[in-house]
Amino acid sequence: MKTGASALCFCGKEPAIFLHYAQKHLCEGHFIRMFDKRFRKTVSVHQMLKKGDRVAVGLSGGKDSTVLLHSLAELRKDLPFEIVAITIDEGIEGYRARTLGIAKKECGKLGIEQVILRFDTETGKTLDEAMARGKMGPDDNEPAALPCTHCGVLRRYLLNKGARQAKATKLALGHNLDDMAQTVLMNIMRNEPARLARLSEPLMKSDRFVRRIRPLMLSPERENAIYAMLKGIDIEHVECPYARFAFRSHVRKMLNDTEVRYPGTKFKVVNAFFDMEEGLRMQFGKARPLSECSSCGEPCSGSVCMFCKRVKAGG
Ligand code: SF4
Ligand code: ZN
């Protein structure tokens, strides 16, 4: 962090952070004010919430979703809406138990109801069991299948189902600016423009999809961590043991390196997506109509949804 003795916040106080992309030092108070203002502006510009909403927060207990929970709880004082937390326990040994503890504690502190859905009770297997870690890969530590792809399909499905069962009108996700920029680039690098087109919302409407919102999508990951620290929010610096197998890890590193050399790159990638979004949705909006999964009844584009295919295949 570049916080030299002569570099002060514009108010004259010692800086708590240097924002490279804005070439600005901010003291603790002004950083928190900027962060909160950006959060509220994102919610309002993208019309994410309205009075009387019931918001399901996808709460993993990691820093982003925990900051999201706190920021929404704060916003609730000015705009009356309800909050319920949905936590997914994938069953990842040595990782999830720690963040689950934080999620539970934070919900308790804020008086927020929490629903926990577990991979093993919902699908018959924990993620560890589904990946048969250490048994089938070329080296002893490699999983048999791509864990993040599998985990992502199951988690998205369960979050939507959990939110709907909790009678939520919105599903708030803790995705930050870094996640968004990575997702945009990943979809481009994999030549999946149709996926990019439905990043903000599904192309086909269904009342079984709870609308997803990402109020932290313009907050850089580093700022969420510093905000949590300054606000006394518990955060756990533990990485999922499967993360290193993910394509996302390569894209994250590439984006971080580029951001150091060219500050503001992450914002530019996400803003470019917003500029392209309408055109993409027009081009890919004429996809096959939604049908119902013959196994679970959830909306899908084929006869069986991805979740049921994976669970049936032994995931
Ligand atoms: Fe799931 Fe991959 Fe995230 Fe681990 S890193 S929780 S496997 S999506
Ligand atoms: Zn299904």
CSV table of C-alpha atoms and ligand atoms in Angstrom, one decimal, residues 90 92 95-96 127 147-148 151-152 155 240-243 246, ligand 1:
chain,number,residue,atom,x,y,z
A,90,GLU,CA,-20.5,-28.1,0.1
A,92,ILE,CA,-15.0,-29.4,1.9
A,95,TYR,CA,-12.2,-25.3,4.7
A,96,ARG,CA,-15.9,-24.8,5.0
A,127,LEU,CA,-18.1,-32.2,-2.7
A,147,PRO,CA,-14.5,-29.3,-8.8
A,148,CYS,CA,-15.5,-25.7,-9.4
A,151,CYS,CA,-19.7,-27.1,-7.2
A,152,GLY,CA,-20.9,-24.1,-9.2
A,155,ARG,CA,-24.5,-24.3,-5.5
A,240,CYS,CA,-10.7,-23.5,-0.9
A,241,PRO,CA,-8.3,-26.4,-1.5
A,242,TYR,CA,-9.9,-26.9,-5.0
A,243,ALA,CA,-9.4,-23.3,-6.1
A,246,ALA,CA,-9.9,-23.7,-11.5
B,1,SF4,FE1,-16.5,-24.6,-4.9
B,1,SF4,FE2,-14.4,-24.1,-6.5
B,1,SF4,FE3,-15.4,-22.2,-4.9
B,1,SF4,FE4,-14.1,-24.3,-3.9
B,1,SF4,S1,-13.2,-22.7,-5.2
B,1,SF4,S2,-16.0,-23.4,-3.1
B,1,SF4,S3,-14.8,-25.9,-5.3
B,1,SF4,S4,-16.4,-23.1,-6.6
